[in-house]
Coordinates of C-alpha atoms in Angstrom, one line a residue:
M105 CA 23.0 -19.0 25.0
L106 CA 22.2 -17.2 21.7
G107 CA 18.9 -16.0 23.1
G108 CA 20.7 -14.6 26.2
M109 CA 23.3 -12.8 24.0
K110 CA 20.4 -11.1 22.0
Q111 CA 18.7 -10.1 25.2
L112 CA 21.9 -8.6 26.5
A113 CA 22.5 -6.8 23.3
L114 CA 19.0 -5.4 23.4
L115 CA 19.4 -4.2 26.9
L116 CA 22.8 -2.6 26.0
F117 CA 21.2 -0.8 23.1
L118 CA 18.4 0.4 25.3
F119 CA 20.9 1.6 28.0
I120 CA 22.8 3.5 25.3
L121 CA 19.7 5.1 23.9
S122 CA 18.6 6.1 27.4
C123 CA 21.9 7.6 28.0
N124 CA 21.9 9.6 24.8
V125 CA 18.2 10.8 25.6
S126 CA 19.4 11.7 29.1
A127 CA 22.3 13.6 27.9
A128 CA 20.2 15.5 25.3
D129 CA 17.8 16.5 28.0
R130 CA 20.6 17.6 30.3
E131 CA 22.1 19.7 27.5
L132 CA 18.8 21.3 26.8
S133 CA 18.3 22.0 30.5
F134 CA 21.6 23.7 30.8
A135 CA 21.1 25.8 27.6
R136 CA 17.5 26.8 28.8
D137 CA 19.1 28.0 32.3
M138 CA 21.8 29.7 30.4
M139 CA 19.2 31.5 28.1
E140 CA 16.9 32.4 30.9
D141 CA 19.8 34.0 33.2
A142 CA 21.1 35.9 30.2
V143 CA 17.7 37.5 29.4
I144 CA 17.0 38.2 33.1
R145 CA 20.4 40.0 33.3
N146 CA 19.7 41.6 29.9
D147 CA 23.2 40.1 28.9
V148 CA 23.0 40.4 25.0
E149 CA 26.2 38.4 24.5
G150 CA 24.9 35.7 26.8
I151 CA 21.7 35.6 25.1
A152 CA 23.3 35.1 21.7
L153 CA 25.7 32.4 23.1
A154 CA 22.7 30.6 24.6
R155 CA 20.8 30.9 21.4
A156 CA 23.7 29.4 19.3
R157 CA 23.8 26.5 21.8
L158 CA 20.1 25.8 21.4
V159 CA 20.3 26.0 17.5
R160 CA 23.0 23.5 17.5
I161 CA 21.0 21.1 19.9
A162 CA 18.2 21.3 17.6
A163 CA 20.2 20.5 14.6
E164 CA 22.1 17.6 16.1
T165 CA 19.3 15.9 18.1
G166 CA 17.2 12.9 16.6
D167 CA 14.5 13.6 19.3
R168 CA 11.8 15.7 18.0
T169 CA 10.7 16.9 21.4
V170 CA 14.2 18.1 22.2
E171 CA 14.3 19.8 18.7
R172 CA 10.9 21.3 19.3
D173 CA 11.8 22.8 22.7
A174 CA 15.3 23.9 21.6
R175 CA 13.9 25.7 18.6
Y176 CA 11.2 27.3 20.8
L177 CA 13.7 28.6 23.4
A178 CA 15.8 30.0 20.6
A179 CA 12.8 31.9 19.4
V180 CA 11.9 33.0 23.0
S181 CA 15.5 34.4 23.4
S182 CA 15.1 36.3 20.2
M183 CA 11.9 37.8 21.3
F184 CA 13.3 39.1 24.5
E185 CA 16.6 40.3 22.7
L186 CA 14.4 42.6 20.6
F187 CA 13.6 44.4 23.9
S188 CA 17.1 44.5 25.2
G189 CA 17.6 48.1 24.0
S190 CA 20.7 47.1 22.2
L191 CA 19.5 46.5 18.6
D192 CA 19.3 49.0 15.9
L193 CA 16.6 48.5 13.1
P194 CA 18.7 46.6 10.7
A195 CA 19.9 44.2 13.5
A196 CA 16.4 43.8 14.9
A197 CA 15.0 43.1 11.4
K198 CA 17.7 40.4 10.8
L199 CA 17.1 38.7 14.2
M200 CA 13.3 38.7 13.7
T201 CA 13.5 37.1 10.2
V202 CA 15.5 34.2 11.6
A203 CA 13.4 33.9 14.7
V204 CA 10.0 33.8 12.8
R205 CA 11.5 30.8 10.9
Q206 CA 12.5 29.1 14.1
A207 CA 9.0 29.6 15.6
D208 CA 7.1 28.5 12.5
R209 CA 9.2 25.3 12.6
V210 CA 8.2 24.6 16.3
V211 CA 4.5 24.6 15.2
E212 CA 5.4 22.4 12.2
I213 CA 7.2 19.8 14.5
D214 CA 4.2 19.9 17.1
P215 CA 1.0 21.4 16.1
K216 CA -0.4 20.9 19.6
F217 CA 2.4 22.9 21.3
A218 CA 0.5 26.1 22.6
D219 CA 3.6 27.9 23.4
G220 CA 5.0 27.4 19.8
W221 CA 1.8 29.1 18.4
M222 CA 2.1 32.0 20.8
I223 CA 5.9 32.9 20.2
S224 CA 5.2 32.4 16.5
A225 CA 2.2 34.9 16.8
M226 CA 4.2 37.4 18.9
L227 CA 7.4 37.3 16.5
R228 CA 5.2 37.6 13.3
G229 CA 3.4 40.6 14.9
S230 CA 6.6 42.3 15.8
A231 CA 8.0 41.7 12.4
Q232 CA 4.9 43.0 10.5
R233 CA 4.9 46.2 12.7
A234 CA 8.5 46.8 11.8
G235 CA 7.6 46.3 8.1
I236 CA 9.2 43.1 7.6
A237 CA 7.5 40.5 5.4
V238 CA 6.7 37.2 7.0
P239 CA 5.5 33.8 5.3
K240 CA 1.8 33.9 4.5
D241 CA -0.3 31.2 6.3
P242 CA -1.9 28.7 4.2
E243 CA -5.7 29.1 3.6
G244 CA -7.8 28.1 6.6
A245 CA -4.9 28.2 9.1
P246 CA -5.8 29.3 12.6
N247 CA -5.2 32.6 14.1
R248 CA -1.9 31.8 15.9
F249 CA -2.5 33.9 19.1
A250 CA -6.1 32.7 19.6
H251 CA -5.1 29.1 18.7
A252 CA -2.4 29.1 21.5
I253 CA -4.9 30.2 24.1
E254 CA -7.4 27.6 22.8
L255 CA -4.6 24.8 23.4
D256 CA -3.4 25.8 26.7
A257 CA -4.3 29.3 28.1
K258 CA -2.4 28.5 31.4
S259 CA 1.0 27.8 30.1
P260 CA 3.3 30.4 31.5
G261 CA 4.5 31.5 28.1
V262 CA 1.0 31.7 26.7
A263 CA -0.5 33.4 29.7
F264 CA 2.3 35.9 29.7
F265 CA 2.0 37.3 26.2
A266 CA -1.7 37.0 26.4
G267 CA -1.6 39.4 29.5
V268 CA 0.7 41.8 27.6
I269 CA -1.7 42.0 24.8
R270 CA -4.9 42.3 27.1
S271 CA -3.3 44.9 29.3
S272 CA -2.3 47.1 26.4
N273 CA -4.3 50.2 25.8
P274 CA -3.1 53.0 23.5
L275 CA -5.8 55.2 24.8
G276 CA -5.0 55.1 28.5
A277 CA -5.1 52.8 31.4
A278 CA -4.6 49.0 31.5
P279 CA -7.9 47.2 31.5
P280 CA -8.7 45.5 34.9
E281 CA -8.8 42.0 33.2
G282 CA -5.2 42.6 32.0
V283 CA -4.1 43.4 35.5
Q284 CA -5.9 40.3 36.9
M285 CA -4.2 38.0 34.3
F286 CA -0.8 38.9 35.6
D287 CA -1.9 38.5 39.4
D288 CA -3.3 35.1 38.4
L289 CA -0.1 34.0 36.6
V290 CA 2.2 35.1 39.5
A291 CA 0.0 33.2 41.9
R292 CA 0.1 30.1 39.6
L293 CA 4.0 30.3 39.2
D294 CA 4.5 30.9 42.9
A295 CA 2.4 27.8 43.9
D296 CA 4.2 25.8 41.1
R297 CA 7.7 26.7 42.6
A298 CA 6.5 25.9 46.1
A299 CA 5.3 22.4 45.0
T300 CA 8.2 21.5 42.7
G301 CA 11.2 23.3 44.2
R302 CA 12.2 24.8 40.8
R303 CA 14.4 27.7 40.4
F304 CA 12.9 31.4 39.9
G305 CA 13.2 31.6 36.1
L306 CA 12.3 33.8 33.2
W307 CA 8.5 33.6 33.3
D308 CA 8.5 34.2 37.1
A309 CA 10.6 37.3 36.6
Q310 CA 8.8 38.7 33.7
A311 CA 5.2 38.0 35.2
R312 CA 6.2 39.7 38.4
A313 CA 7.7 42.7 36.4
W314 CA 4.6 43.1 34.3
Q315 CA 2.5 42.9 37.6
I316 CA 4.1 46.2 38.3
F317 CA 4.0 47.6 34.8
V318 CA 0.2 47.3 34.4
R319 CA -0.3 49.0 37.8
M320 CA 2.0 52.0 36.7
A321 CA -0.4 52.0 33.6
Q322 CA -3.4 53.2 35.7
D323 CA -5.1 56.5 36.0
E324 CA -4.1 56.8 39.6
P325 CA -1.2 54.5 40.2
R326 CA -0.4 53.5 43.9
A327 CA 3.2 53.8 44.6
D328 CA 3.2 51.9 47.9
T329 CA 1.8 48.8 46.4
M330 CA 4.3 48.8 43.5
R331 CA 7.4 49.5 45.8
T332 CA 6.4 46.3 47.9
M333 CA 6.1 44.3 44.7
A334 CA 9.5 45.6 43.3
A335 CA 11.3 45.0 46.7
R336 CA 10.0 41.5 46.7
L337 CA 11.1 40.9 43.1
M338 CA 14.6 42.1 43.8
E339 CA 14.7 39.6 46.8
L340 CA 13.8 36.8 44.4
R341 CA 16.1 37.7 41.7
P342 CA 18.5 40.6 42.4
D343 CA 20.1 40.3 39.1
F344 CA 16.9 41.1 37.1
A345 CA 17.9 44.2 35.1
Q346 CA 14.2 45.1 34.4
G347 CA 13.5 44.7 38.1
Q348 CA 16.2 47.1 38.9
D349 CA 14.8 49.5 36.4
L350 CA 11.4 49.2 38.0
V351 CA 12.7 49.8 41.6
G352 CA 14.1 53.2 40.1
Y353 CA 10.6 53.9 38.5
V354 CA 8.6 53.4 41.8
T355 CA 11.2 55.1 44.1
E356 CA 9.9 58.5 45.6
R357 CA 11.9 61.5 44.5
C358 CA 11.8 65.1 45.4
F359 CA 11.4 67.9 42.9
V360 CA 14.3 70.4 42.8
A361 CA 14.0 74.1 43.2
A362 CA 13.4 76.0 39.9
P363 CA 16.9 76.7 38.5
A364 CA 18.1 80.2 38.7
V365 CA 18.8 80.7 35.0
T366 CA 18.0 83.0 32.1
W367 CA 15.4 81.5 29.9
K368 CA 15.2 81.9 26.1
P369 CA 12.2 81.2 24.0
F370 CA 12.7 78.1 22.2
L371 CA 9.4 76.5 20.7
T372 CA 5.8 77.7 20.5
D373 CA 2.6 75.8 19.7
A374 CA -0.9 76.7 19.1
V375 CA -3.5 76.3 21.9
G376 CA -6.1 73.6 21.6
D377 CA -4.3 71.5 19.0
G378 CA -4.0 68.3 21.1
K379 CA -5.6 65.0 20.6
S380 CA -7.9 65.4 23.5
P381 CA -9.0 68.8 25.3
K382 CA -9.1 66.8 28.5
N383 CA -5.4 66.2 28.5
P384 CA -2.3 68.5 28.9
D385 CA -1.8 70.9 26.0
V386 CA 1.6 72.2 25.4
I387 CA 1.8 75.8 24.4
A388 CA 5.4 76.9 24.6
V389 CA 9.0 75.7 25.5
D390 CA 11.9 77.8 26.8
R391 CA 15.4 76.7 27.2
A392 CA 18.4 77.7 29.4
E393 CA 21.8 76.4 30.0
D394 CA 23.3 75.8 33.4
G395 CA 26.9 74.4 33.5
D396 CA 26.7 70.7 32.3
R397 CA 23.0 70.6 32.1
W398 CA 20.4 71.8 29.6
W399 CA 17.1 73.0 31.1
Y400 CA 13.7 73.0 29.2
R401 CA 10.7 74.7 30.6
V402 CA 7.5 73.2 29.1
A403 CA 4.5 75.4 29.6
F404 CA 1.0 73.9 29.3
H405 CA -2.4 75.7 28.7
D406 CA -4.0 74.6 32.0
P407 CA -2.8 73.5 35.4
L408 CA -1.1 70.2 35.4
P409 CA -2.9 67.1 36.8
P410 CA -1.4 64.8 39.4
S411 CA 0.0 62.5 36.7
F412 CA 1.5 63.9 33.5
G413 CA 4.2 63.2 31.0
V414 CA 6.8 65.0 28.9
N415 CA 9.1 63.9 26.1
I416 CA 12.0 65.7 24.5
V417 CA 12.6 64.1 21.1
V418 CA 16.2 64.8 19.7
N419 CA 17.6 64.1 16.3
R420 CA 21.3 64.9 17.0
S421 CA 22.4 65.0 13.3
G422 CA 19.1 66.7 11.9
D423 CA 19.0 64.1 9.3
P424 CA 15.2 63.2 8.6
A425 CA 16.2 59.7 7.6
T426 CA 18.1 58.9 10.8
G427 CA 16.8 57.2 14.0
M428 CA 13.4 55.9 15.1
K429 CA 10.1 57.6 13.9
W430 CA 8.4 59.8 16.5
W431 CA 4.9 58.5 17.2
G432 CA 3.3 62.0 17.3
N433 CA 0.1 62.0 15.0
G434 CA 1.1 63.1 11.4
S435 CA 4.7 63.8 12.5
T436 CA 7.7 63.0 10.2
A437 CA 10.3 63.5 13.0
R438 CA 12.8 60.8 13.8
F439 CA 15.0 60.8 17.0
D440 CA 18.1 59.1 18.4
R441 CA 17.8 60.6 21.9
L442 CA 14.5 60.5 23.9
V443 CA 14.1 62.3 27.3
T444 CA 11.2 60.9 29.2
A445 CA 9.5 62.3 32.3
W446 CA 6.2 60.2 32.8
I447 CA 5.3 60.9 36.5
T448 CA 2.8 60.8 39.2
R449 CA 3.2 63.6 42.0
S450 CA 2.1 64.3 45.5
G451 CA 3.1 67.5 46.9
D452 CA 6.9 68.2 46.5
R453 CA 7.5 64.3 45.6
Y454 CA 6.9 62.3 42.5
F455 CA 7.7 58.8 41.1
G456 CA 7.6 57.5 37.7
R457 CA 9.9 56.9 34.5
A458 CA 12.4 59.7 33.9
G459 CA 15.6 59.3 31.8
V460 CA 17.4 59.4 28.6
T461 CA 17.6 56.7 26.1
D462 CA 18.7 56.3 22.4
D463 CA 17.0 54.8 19.3
P464 CA 17.6 51.0 20.1
G465 CA 16.8 51.9 23.9
S466 CA 13.4 53.3 22.8
R467 CA 12.5 50.3 20.8
G468 CA 13.1 48.0 23.7
A469 CA 11.4 50.5 26.1
R470 CA 14.7 50.8 28.0
L471 CA 14.0 54.5 28.9
T472 CA 16.9 55.1 31.2
K473 CA 19.5 53.3 29.2
I474 CA 21.8 56.3 28.8
S475 CA 21.0 58.1 32.0
S476 CA 18.4 58.3 34.9
D477 CA 20.1 61.7 36.1
I478 CA 17.0 63.9 35.2
Q479 CA 16.1 66.7 37.4
L480 CA 12.4 68.0 37.7
A481 CA 11.0 71.3 39.0
I482 CA 7.5 72.5 38.9
A483 CA 6.6 76.2 38.5
D484 CA 4.5 78.1 41.2
D485 CA 1.8 78.4 38.8
N486 CA 1.5 74.7 38.3
R487 CA 1.4 75.2 34.5
S488 CA 5.0 74.4 33.6
V489 CA 7.5 71.7 34.3
M490 CA 11.3 72.2 34.1
I491 CA 13.4 69.4 33.1
G492 CA 17.3 69.3 33.7
V493 CA 19.2 66.9 31.3
P494 CA 22.9 66.2 31.2
K495 CA 24.5 67.7 28.2
S496 CA 26.7 64.6 27.8
A497 CA 23.5 62.5 27.5
L498 CA 21.9 64.6 24.7
E499 CA 25.2 65.2 22.7
L500 CA 23.5 68.1 20.7
T501 CA 25.1 69.4 17.5
D502 CA 24.6 72.6 15.5
A503 CA 22.3 70.5 13.2
S504 CA 20.2 68.9 16.0
T505 CA 16.5 69.2 15.8
I506 CA 14.1 68.8 18.7
V507 CA 10.3 68.1 19.3
V508 CA 8.9 68.6 22.8
A509 CA 5.7 66.6 23.5
G510 CA 3.3 66.5 26.5
G511 CA 0.4 64.6 27.7
T512 CA -0.6 62.3 30.6
H513 CA 1.7 59.7 32.1
L514 CA 0.1 57.2 29.9
V515 CA -0.6 58.8 26.5
W516 CA 0.9 61.4 24.2
N517 CA -1.4 64.4 23.5
D518 CA 0.4 67.3 21.8
D519 CA 3.8 68.3 20.7
A520 CA 5.5 71.5 19.9
A521 CA 6.9 72.1 16.3
S522 CA 10.5 70.8 15.8
A523 CA 13.3 73.3 15.8
A524 CA 16.3 73.4 13.6
N525 CA 19.7 74.3 15.1
S526 CA 18.6 73.2 18.4
R527 CA 22.0 73.2 20.1

């Protein structure tokens, strides 16, 4: 009788334990879905709520695997919030500092967890580029990025960030191997969803988005291919904010007629002072006012190629300590409004990225955060592009300063000197 009671008690204990484990797994699964949905929608409040839930799960659980996964997902949420376009530099620095600690803790809990090593590498890299100190690795510690790939190169999180790094090229087009990495990742994720019936989640959305981004980052991007990809992405996840941006980027648009305005000289720049003589060289900028729109006519030394880029870099207050640093070589300019027109054209039509953003939006590569209402015209001599920008998007003041830059649709090449009193 006593033996039977002990056996019953043991079975009851195991049942309660299994219930607790199941409850923890369910709570973690719910928080994961909550986080992924918020990131996909670019819902910053939702991301913060999901992260708070994940941090609480990590603190309260006695299961190290649950703690590992909860901390990992919290770190992932922070990584994507950094690219939400909503954080100024102090807020981003605060978020990165906490996220680096979360990711480092993941690696401490499970040194064999490839995803932990990768998110730790990415967060540490982001922090260091922003000038934020991170804890030093002990002597003999592995390279976090390389170690993640060694442990599991095909894990979705590892493969995604590896693809981002391998496809990045500050000198021009995305390397073919980077393009192929995203094609392979999309194929694996599609096959996994078909086999398991799982939902279309964060890595699915990001992989398909970057499958398009890397094709935009080609010397001769093919719009028809990208439009098909973007349409399919919206079918699979219509609430994907980044996917909606991509649809806009690859949509074919028409140039407008050159505006009938009175142009006034605005900026001049020396001939041949660009980074590369092969790329468009800005020589002058004129400006005109037309109702609720400012127009900028950017003149280049040579005829424009099929793909080119222009940026209007605005510091509304004129304060040299305000805003994000402009990435022009040797420039000290900072900005809190950025107009972008990185396009590829054919005849009277074009596609590409055209819009206005602010400092946080630029940090997150959300280039149409403020407005996508940009009008473009090409001069008959094919040496000037005219850009019409809503005045309400720029919010110029008497103290505003402006830099106008040009190049290809992939790389900056030259900018005109900044102008004081740019209103």
